[in-house]
Coordinates of C-alpha atoms in Angstrom, one line a residue:
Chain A
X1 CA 120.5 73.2 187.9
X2 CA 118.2 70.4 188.2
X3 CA 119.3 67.4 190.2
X4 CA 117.4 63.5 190.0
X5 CA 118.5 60.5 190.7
X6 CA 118.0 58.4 187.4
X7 CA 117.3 60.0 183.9
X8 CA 116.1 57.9 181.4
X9 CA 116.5 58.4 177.8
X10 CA 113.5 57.1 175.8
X11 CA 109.8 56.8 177.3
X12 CA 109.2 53.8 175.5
X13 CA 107.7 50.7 177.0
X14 CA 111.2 49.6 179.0
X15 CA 112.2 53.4 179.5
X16 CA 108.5 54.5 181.2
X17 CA 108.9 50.5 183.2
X18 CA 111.5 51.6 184.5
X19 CA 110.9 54.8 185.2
X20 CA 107.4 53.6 187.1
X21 CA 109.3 51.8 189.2
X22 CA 111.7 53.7 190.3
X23 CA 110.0 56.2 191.1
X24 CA 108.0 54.1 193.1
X25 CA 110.9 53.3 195.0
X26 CA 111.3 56.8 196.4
X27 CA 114.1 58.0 194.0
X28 CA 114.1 61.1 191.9
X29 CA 113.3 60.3 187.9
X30 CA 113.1 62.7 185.3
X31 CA 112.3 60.3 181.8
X32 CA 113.3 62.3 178.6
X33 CA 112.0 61.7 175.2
X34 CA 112.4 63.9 172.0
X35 CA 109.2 63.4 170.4
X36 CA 105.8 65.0 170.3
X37 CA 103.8 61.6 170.4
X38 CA 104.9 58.6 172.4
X39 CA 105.1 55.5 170.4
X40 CA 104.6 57.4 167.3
X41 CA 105.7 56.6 164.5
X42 CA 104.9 53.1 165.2
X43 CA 107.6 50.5 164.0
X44 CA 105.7 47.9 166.0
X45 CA 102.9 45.2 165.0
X46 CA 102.1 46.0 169.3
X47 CA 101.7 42.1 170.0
X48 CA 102.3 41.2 173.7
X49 CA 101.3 38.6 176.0
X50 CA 99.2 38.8 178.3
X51 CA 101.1 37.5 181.1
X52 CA 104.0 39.9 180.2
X53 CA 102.2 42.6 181.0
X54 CA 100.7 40.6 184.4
X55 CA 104.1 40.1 185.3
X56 CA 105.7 43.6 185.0
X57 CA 102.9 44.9 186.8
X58 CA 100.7 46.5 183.5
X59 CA 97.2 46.2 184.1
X60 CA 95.1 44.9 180.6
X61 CA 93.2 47.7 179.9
X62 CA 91.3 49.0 177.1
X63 CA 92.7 52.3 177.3
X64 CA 95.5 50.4 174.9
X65 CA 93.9 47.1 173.6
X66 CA 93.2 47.0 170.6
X67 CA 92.6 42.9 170.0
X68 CA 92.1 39.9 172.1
X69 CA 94.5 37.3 170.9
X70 CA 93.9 33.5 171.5
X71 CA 96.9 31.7 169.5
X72 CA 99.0 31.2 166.6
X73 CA 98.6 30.3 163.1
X74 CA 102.2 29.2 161.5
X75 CA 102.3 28.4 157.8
X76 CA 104.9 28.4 155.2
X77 CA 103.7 29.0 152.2
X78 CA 104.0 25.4 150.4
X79 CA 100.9 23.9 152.4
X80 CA 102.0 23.3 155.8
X81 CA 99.8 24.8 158.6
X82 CA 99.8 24.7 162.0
X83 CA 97.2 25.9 164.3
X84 CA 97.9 26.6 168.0
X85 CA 94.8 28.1 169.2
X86 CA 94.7 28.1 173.1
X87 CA 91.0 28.0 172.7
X88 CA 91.2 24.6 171.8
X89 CA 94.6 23.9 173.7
X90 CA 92.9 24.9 177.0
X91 CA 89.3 26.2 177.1
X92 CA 89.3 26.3 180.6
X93 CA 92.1 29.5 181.1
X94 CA 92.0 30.8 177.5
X95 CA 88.5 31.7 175.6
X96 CA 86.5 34.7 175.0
X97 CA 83.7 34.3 177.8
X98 CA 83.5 35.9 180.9
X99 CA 85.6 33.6 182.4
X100 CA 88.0 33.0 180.0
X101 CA 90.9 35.3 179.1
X102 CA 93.2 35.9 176.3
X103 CA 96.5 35.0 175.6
X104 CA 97.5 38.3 174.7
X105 CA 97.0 41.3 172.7
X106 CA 97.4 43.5 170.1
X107 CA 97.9 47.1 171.3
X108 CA 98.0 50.6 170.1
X109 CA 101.3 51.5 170.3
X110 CA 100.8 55.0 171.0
X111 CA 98.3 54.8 173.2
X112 CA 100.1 51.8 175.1
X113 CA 103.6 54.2 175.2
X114 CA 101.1 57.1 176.9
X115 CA 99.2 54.9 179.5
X116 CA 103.0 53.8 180.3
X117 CA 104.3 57.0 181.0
X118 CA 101.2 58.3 182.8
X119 CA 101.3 55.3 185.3
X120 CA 105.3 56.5 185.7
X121 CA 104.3 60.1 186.6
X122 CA 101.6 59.2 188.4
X123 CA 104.3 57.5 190.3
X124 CA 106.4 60.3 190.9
X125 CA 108.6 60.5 187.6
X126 CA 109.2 63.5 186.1
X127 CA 108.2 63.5 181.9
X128 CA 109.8 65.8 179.7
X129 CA 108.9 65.6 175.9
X130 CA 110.3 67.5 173.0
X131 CA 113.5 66.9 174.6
X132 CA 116.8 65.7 173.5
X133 CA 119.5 64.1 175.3
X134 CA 122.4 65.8 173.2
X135 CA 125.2 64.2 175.4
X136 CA 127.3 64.0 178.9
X137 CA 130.1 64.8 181.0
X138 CA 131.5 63.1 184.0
X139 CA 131.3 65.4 187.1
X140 CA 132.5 64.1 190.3
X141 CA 130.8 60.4 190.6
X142 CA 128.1 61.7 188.5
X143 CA 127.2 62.9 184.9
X144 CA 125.8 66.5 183.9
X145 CA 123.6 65.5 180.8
X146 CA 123.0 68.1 178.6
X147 CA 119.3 68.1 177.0
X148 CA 117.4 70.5 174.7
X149 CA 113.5 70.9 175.5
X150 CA 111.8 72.2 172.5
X151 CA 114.7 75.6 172.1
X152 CA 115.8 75.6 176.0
X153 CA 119.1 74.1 176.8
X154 CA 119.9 72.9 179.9
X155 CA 121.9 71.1 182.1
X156 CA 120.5 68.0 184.9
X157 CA 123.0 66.3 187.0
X158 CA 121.9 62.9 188.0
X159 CA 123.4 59.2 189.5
X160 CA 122.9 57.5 186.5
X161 CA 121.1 57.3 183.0
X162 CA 119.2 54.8 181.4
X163 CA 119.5 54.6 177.8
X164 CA 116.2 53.7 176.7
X165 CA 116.7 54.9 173.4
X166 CA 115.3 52.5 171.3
X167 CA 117.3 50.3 168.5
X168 CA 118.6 54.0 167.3
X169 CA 120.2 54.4 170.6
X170 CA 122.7 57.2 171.2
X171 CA 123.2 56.7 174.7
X172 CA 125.0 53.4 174.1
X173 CA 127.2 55.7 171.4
X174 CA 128.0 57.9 173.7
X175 CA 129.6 55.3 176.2
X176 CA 131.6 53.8 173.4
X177 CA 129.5 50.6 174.0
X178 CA 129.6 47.8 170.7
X179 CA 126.1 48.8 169.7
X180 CA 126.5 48.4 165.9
X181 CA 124.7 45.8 164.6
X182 CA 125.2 43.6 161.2
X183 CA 123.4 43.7 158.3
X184 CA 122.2 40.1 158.4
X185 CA 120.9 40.8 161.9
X186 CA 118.7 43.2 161.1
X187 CA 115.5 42.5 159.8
X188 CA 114.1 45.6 157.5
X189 CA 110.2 45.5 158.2
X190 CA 106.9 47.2 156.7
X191 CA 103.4 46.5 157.6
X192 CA 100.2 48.0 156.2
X193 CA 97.3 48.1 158.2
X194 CA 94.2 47.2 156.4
X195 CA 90.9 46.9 156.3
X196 CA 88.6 44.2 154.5
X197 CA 90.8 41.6 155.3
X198 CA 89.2 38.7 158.0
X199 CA 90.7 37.3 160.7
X200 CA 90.0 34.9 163.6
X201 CA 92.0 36.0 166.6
X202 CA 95.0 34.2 166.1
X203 CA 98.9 35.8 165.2
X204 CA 99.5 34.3 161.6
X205 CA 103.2 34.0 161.1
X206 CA 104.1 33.0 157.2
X207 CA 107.8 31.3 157.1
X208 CA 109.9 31.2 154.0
X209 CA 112.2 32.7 151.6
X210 CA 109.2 32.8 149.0
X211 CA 107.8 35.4 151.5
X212 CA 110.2 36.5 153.5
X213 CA 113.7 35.7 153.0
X214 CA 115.7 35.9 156.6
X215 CA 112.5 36.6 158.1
X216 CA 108.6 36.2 158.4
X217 CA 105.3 37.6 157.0
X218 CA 102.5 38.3 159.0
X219 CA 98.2 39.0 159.5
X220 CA 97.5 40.2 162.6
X221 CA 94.1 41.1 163.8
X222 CA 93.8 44.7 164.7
X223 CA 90.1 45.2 166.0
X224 CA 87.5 46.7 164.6
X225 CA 87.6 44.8 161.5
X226 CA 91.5 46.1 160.9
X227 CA 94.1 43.8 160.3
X228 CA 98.0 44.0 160.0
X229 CA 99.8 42.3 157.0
X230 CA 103.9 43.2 157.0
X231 CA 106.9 41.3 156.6
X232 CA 110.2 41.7 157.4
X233 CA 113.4 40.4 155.6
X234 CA 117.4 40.6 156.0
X235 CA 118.7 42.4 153.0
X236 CA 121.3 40.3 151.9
X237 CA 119.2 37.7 151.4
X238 CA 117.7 39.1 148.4
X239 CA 117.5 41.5 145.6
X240 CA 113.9 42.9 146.7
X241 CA 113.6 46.0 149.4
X242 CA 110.6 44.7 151.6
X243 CA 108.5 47.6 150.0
X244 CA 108.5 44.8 146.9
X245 CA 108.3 41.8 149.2
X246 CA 105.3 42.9 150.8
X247 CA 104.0 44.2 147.7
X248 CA 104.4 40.8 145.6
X249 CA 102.7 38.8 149.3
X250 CA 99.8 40.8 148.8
X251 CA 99.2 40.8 145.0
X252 CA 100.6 37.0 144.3
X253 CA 101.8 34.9 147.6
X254 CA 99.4 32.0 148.5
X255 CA 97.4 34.2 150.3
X256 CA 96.5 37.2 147.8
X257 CA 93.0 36.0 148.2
X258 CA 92.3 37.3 151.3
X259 CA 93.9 40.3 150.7
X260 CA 91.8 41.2 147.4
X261 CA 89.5 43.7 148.9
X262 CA 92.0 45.1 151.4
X263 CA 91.9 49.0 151.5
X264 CA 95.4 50.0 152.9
X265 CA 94.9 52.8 156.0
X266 CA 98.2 52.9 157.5
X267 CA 102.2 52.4 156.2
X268 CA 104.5 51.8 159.1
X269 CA 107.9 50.1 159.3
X270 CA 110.9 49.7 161.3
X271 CA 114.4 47.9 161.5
X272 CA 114.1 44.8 163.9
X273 CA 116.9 43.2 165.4
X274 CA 116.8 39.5 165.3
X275 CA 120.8 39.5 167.4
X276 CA 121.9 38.8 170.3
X277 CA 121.5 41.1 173.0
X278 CA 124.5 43.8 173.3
X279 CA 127.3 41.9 175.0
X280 CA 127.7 44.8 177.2
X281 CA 125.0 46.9 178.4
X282 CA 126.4 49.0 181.0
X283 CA 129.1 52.0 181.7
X284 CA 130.1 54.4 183.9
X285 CA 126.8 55.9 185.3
X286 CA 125.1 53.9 182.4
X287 CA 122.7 51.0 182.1
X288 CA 120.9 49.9 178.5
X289 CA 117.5 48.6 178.6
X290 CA 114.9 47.7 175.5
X291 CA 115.8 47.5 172.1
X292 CA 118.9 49.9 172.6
X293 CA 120.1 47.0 174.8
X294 CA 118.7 44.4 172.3
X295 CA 116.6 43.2 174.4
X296 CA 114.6 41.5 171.4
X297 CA 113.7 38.0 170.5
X298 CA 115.7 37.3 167.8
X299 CA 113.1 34.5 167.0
X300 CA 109.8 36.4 166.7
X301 CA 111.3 40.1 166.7
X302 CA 109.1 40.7 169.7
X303 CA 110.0 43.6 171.8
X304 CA 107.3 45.0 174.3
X305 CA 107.6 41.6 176.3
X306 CA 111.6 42.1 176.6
X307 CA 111.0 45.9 177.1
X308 CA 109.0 45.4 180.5
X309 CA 110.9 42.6 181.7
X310 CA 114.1 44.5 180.9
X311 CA 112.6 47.8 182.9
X312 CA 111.6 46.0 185.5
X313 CA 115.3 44.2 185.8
X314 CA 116.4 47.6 185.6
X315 CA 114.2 49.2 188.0
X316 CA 114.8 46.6 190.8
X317 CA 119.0 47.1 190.3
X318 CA 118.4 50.6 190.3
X319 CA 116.6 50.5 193.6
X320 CA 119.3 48.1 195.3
X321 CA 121.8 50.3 193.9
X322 CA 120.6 53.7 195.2
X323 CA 119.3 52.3 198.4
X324 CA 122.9 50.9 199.1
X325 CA 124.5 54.5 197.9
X326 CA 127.4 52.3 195.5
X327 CA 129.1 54.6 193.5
X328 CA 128.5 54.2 189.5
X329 CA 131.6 52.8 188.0
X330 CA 130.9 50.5 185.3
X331 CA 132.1 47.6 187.7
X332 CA 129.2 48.3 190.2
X333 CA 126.8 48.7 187.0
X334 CA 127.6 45.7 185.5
X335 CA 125.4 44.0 188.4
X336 CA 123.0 45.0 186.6
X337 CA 123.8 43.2 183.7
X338 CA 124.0 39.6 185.2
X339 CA 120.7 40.2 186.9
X340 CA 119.3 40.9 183.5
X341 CA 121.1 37.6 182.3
X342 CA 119.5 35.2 185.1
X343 CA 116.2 37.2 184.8
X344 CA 115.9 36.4 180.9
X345 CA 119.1 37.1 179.3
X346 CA 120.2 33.5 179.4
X347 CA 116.7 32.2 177.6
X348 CA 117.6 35.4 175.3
X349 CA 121.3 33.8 174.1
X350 CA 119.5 30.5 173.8
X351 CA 117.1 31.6 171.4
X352 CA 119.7 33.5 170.0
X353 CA 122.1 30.4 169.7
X354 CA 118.8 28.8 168.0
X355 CA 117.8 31.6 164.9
X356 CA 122.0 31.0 164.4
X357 CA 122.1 27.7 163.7
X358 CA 119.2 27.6 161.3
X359 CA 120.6 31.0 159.2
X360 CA 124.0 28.9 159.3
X361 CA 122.5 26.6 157.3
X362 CA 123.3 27.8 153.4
X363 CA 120.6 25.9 152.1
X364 CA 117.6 27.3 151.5
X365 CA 115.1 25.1 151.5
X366 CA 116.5 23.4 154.7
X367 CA 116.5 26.6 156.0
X368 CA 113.3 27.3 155.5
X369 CA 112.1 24.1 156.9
X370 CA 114.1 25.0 160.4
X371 CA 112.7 28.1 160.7
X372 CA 108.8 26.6 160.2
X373 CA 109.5 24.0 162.5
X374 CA 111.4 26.4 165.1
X375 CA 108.3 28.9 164.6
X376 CA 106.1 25.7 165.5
X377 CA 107.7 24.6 168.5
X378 CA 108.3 28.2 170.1
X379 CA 104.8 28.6 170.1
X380 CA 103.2 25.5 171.3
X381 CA 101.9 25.3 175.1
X382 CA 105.3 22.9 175.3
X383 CA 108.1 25.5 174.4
X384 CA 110.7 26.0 176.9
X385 CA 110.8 29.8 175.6
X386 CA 107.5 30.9 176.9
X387 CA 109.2 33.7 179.2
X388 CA 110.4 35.6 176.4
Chain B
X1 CA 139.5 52.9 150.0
X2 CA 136.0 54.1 149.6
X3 CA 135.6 57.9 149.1
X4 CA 133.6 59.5 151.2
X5 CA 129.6 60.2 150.1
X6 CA 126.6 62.4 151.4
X7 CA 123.5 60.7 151.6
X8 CA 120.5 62.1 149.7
X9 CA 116.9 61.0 151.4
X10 CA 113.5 60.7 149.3
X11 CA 111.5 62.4 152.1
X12 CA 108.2 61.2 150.2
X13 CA 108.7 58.0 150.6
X14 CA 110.6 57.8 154.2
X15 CA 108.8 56.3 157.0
X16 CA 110.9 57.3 159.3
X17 CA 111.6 53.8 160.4
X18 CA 114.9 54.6 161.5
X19 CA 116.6 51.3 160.4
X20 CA 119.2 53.5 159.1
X21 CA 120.2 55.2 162.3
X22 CA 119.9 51.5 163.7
X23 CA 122.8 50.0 160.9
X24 CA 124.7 53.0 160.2
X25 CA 128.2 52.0 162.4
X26 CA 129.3 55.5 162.6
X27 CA 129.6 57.6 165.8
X28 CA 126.8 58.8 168.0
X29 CA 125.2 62.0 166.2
X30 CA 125.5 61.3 162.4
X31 CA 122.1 61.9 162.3
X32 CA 119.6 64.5 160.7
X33 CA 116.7 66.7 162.1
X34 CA 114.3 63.9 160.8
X35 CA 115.8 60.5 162.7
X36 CA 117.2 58.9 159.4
X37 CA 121.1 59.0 158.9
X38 CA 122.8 62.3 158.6
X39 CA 122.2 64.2 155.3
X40 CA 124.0 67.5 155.3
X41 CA 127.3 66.0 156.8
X42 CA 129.7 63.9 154.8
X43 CA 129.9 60.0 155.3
X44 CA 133.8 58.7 155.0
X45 CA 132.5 55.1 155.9
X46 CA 130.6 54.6 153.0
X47 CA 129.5 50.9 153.8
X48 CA 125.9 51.8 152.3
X49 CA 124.1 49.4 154.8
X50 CA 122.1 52.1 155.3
X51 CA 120.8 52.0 151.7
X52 CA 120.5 48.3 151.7
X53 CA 118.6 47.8 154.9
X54 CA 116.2 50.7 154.0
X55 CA 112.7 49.0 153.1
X56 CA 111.0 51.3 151.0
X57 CA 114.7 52.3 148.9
X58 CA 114.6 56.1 149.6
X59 CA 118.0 56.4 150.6
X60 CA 120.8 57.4 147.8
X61 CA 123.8 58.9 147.5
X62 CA 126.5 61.2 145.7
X63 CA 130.2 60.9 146.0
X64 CA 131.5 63.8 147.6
X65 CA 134.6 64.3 144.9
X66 CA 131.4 64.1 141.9
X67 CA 129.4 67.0 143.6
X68 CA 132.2 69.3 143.9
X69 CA 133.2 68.4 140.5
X70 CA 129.3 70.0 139.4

């Protein structure tokens, strides 16, 4: 029977994080992931910043880049637009000459979710694809998880796993953790990717129920002359699926006009939690990380920022905790989850506390306002949110 | 008491987003070969937030009881 240290269920961008670093560390990793293509199918627009990667030790590189980005563009829809373009802002950090840089990017997701996992086996990790993590049993102070690889079944004992499993996560299931989340926390997104439709660097985030009720519409430059227009709503606040949303923002929202010769390319979608993070993210020889931990902004939706950070939170507990040879009952774990917490957690709930307040607010032209105005200041070079 | 339903999946129009798996509050594993919510097992939850958070509308359903009745 195979024996590591850490498994990690899901070689997403936390998952593979954490998995790089670990390995780094010395300790034995094997990362799991059932599919045939990493990061595929994409339920991601792939927007990051630049410093997130910088700071979890991801190296820019065209490889994954796909676009350059330089700022924001908020609007909502009844005339109000704010620009935020860090070109203007500050020209001396953020422009497109040689010695300027971006603010962030728009990456392939799949080719992002590969360079990730390359950099953790070229660290030592071992990668399995076309394999499932079916489930677990306790076996003396450590687990036996049982995982299919394409029609092979087998057994790997390890310390501890790491449910990296995405917003779909079993691993928290299987721990009996509270990962269900509520309807009106869950934003139901779709995004075509386009072409014929122009684009000047900059995120554009549309606000308002007229677009997007619960949540936001967006154009994102994709490079190469491809863009991304998607939306994503909370389904009790309306009668429409976002299918129709998206379809009505395209054909007759206040910015059909840019969209009349768009040729559609791609469809992708996905469910985006805009929650708070899980309350608890650990068990007995279990830690969460990524989206299975929630470890989303429930402003923005943005995940591949809270992804690294989480991985590498993860990565450096992991290291302390095998270093130190603790044993792996959910009280030792949950160290892990306050150093998540003073790492970004706390910023998380704040935000969290934030998107609350304006949804408490049942009317919906209010509403709308908060959220424009929230969207405003979250961006600008003043938020107190910039680490997440 | 809701009666228990089996969840019928227009694969044409999935995008395998896996929203569904994300909302669905039923144990780990009530899920098919595809990553959406289970379709050859019977739900006794029936709470449907699988159908409402679905973005394209490709998830439906039949009431167990009605099928057998067929």
């Amino acid at each position: 029977m195979k024996e590591v240290d850490v498994v990690i269920v899901g070689a997403g961008p936390a998952g593979c994080t954490t998995a790089r670093k670990v390995a780094q560390a010395g300790f034995s990793v094997l990362i799991v992931d059932k599919r045939q293509e990493l990061g595929a199918p994409i339920q991601c627009s792939g927007a990051v910043s630049r410093h997130a990667l910088i700071e979890n030790d991801v190296v820019p590189d065209v490889e994954f880049i796909h676009q350059p980005i330089y700022g924001f563009r908020i609007m909502n829809g009844l005339g109000d637009v704010t620009n935020i373009d860090y070109r203007e802002l500050k020209p001396e950090t953020y422009s497109e000459g040689p010695n300027g840089e971006p603010l962030g990017y728009i990456v392939d997701r799949r080719r992002f979710d590969r360079y990730l996992y390359t950099q953790a086996e070229r660290a030592g990790a071992e990668g399995w694809l076309k394999a499932e993590a079916l489930g677990y049993e306790k076996s003396g102070g450590e687990v036996l998880i049982s995982i299919r690889q394409f029609n092979r079944l087998q057994q790997v004992r390890a310390k501890v796993i790491v449910g990296a499993d995405g917003l779909r996560s079993q691993v928290g299931k299987w721990a009996g953790l509270q990962t269900h989340i509520k309807l009106t926390e869950l934003a139901s997104c779709l995004q075509v990717i386009v072409d014929g439709v122009e684009t000047e660097g900059l995120l554009e985030l549309i606000t308002g129920s007229q677009t997007a009720p619960g949540g936001y519409g967006w154009v994102f430059p994709k490079g190469g002359g491809y863009a991304e227009v998607g939306l994503g709503i909370i389904a009790p606040y309306t009668a429409m699926t976002a299918q129709e949303h998206l379809d009505e923002f395209l054909k007759n929202s206040f910015l059909s006009h840019r969209f009349k010769h768009a040729k559609i390319l791609e469809v992708q979608g996905g469910g985006v939690p805009l929650a708070a993070p899980l309350k608890q993210q650990f068990a007995d020889n279990i830690i969460l990380v990524g989206d299975a931990a929630r470890h989303v902004n429930p402003i923005t939706g943005g995940g591949i920022h809270t992804a690294l950070s989480g991985g590498t939170v993860a990565a450096k507990f992991l290291n302390s905790h095998l270093r130190q040879n603790r044993n792996h009952a959910a009280e030792t774990m949950e160290r892990y989850h306050d150093e998540w917490l003073e790492a970004v957690g706390n910023q998380m709930w704040k935000l969290y506390k934030v998107k609350r307040e304006i949804f408490k607010n049942g009317n919906v032209g209010q509403r709308d306002e908060l959220l424009y105005d929230t969207m405003r200041n979250y961006f600008s070079p003043d938020s107190e949110f910039k680490k997440v | 008491m809701k009666k228990p339903v089996i969840f019928e999946i227009g694969w044409n129009a999935c995008i395998n987003c896996a929203a569904c798996i994300a909302v669905c509050p039923q144990d780990a594993g009530f899920v098919s070969d595809f990553d959406t919510i289970a379709v050859k097992e019977p739900c006794d939850i029936a709470c449907m937030m699988c159908e409402d958070i679905c973005p394209v509308n490709t998830i439906s359903h039949v009431v167990v009881e009605d099928r057998k009745d067929d």
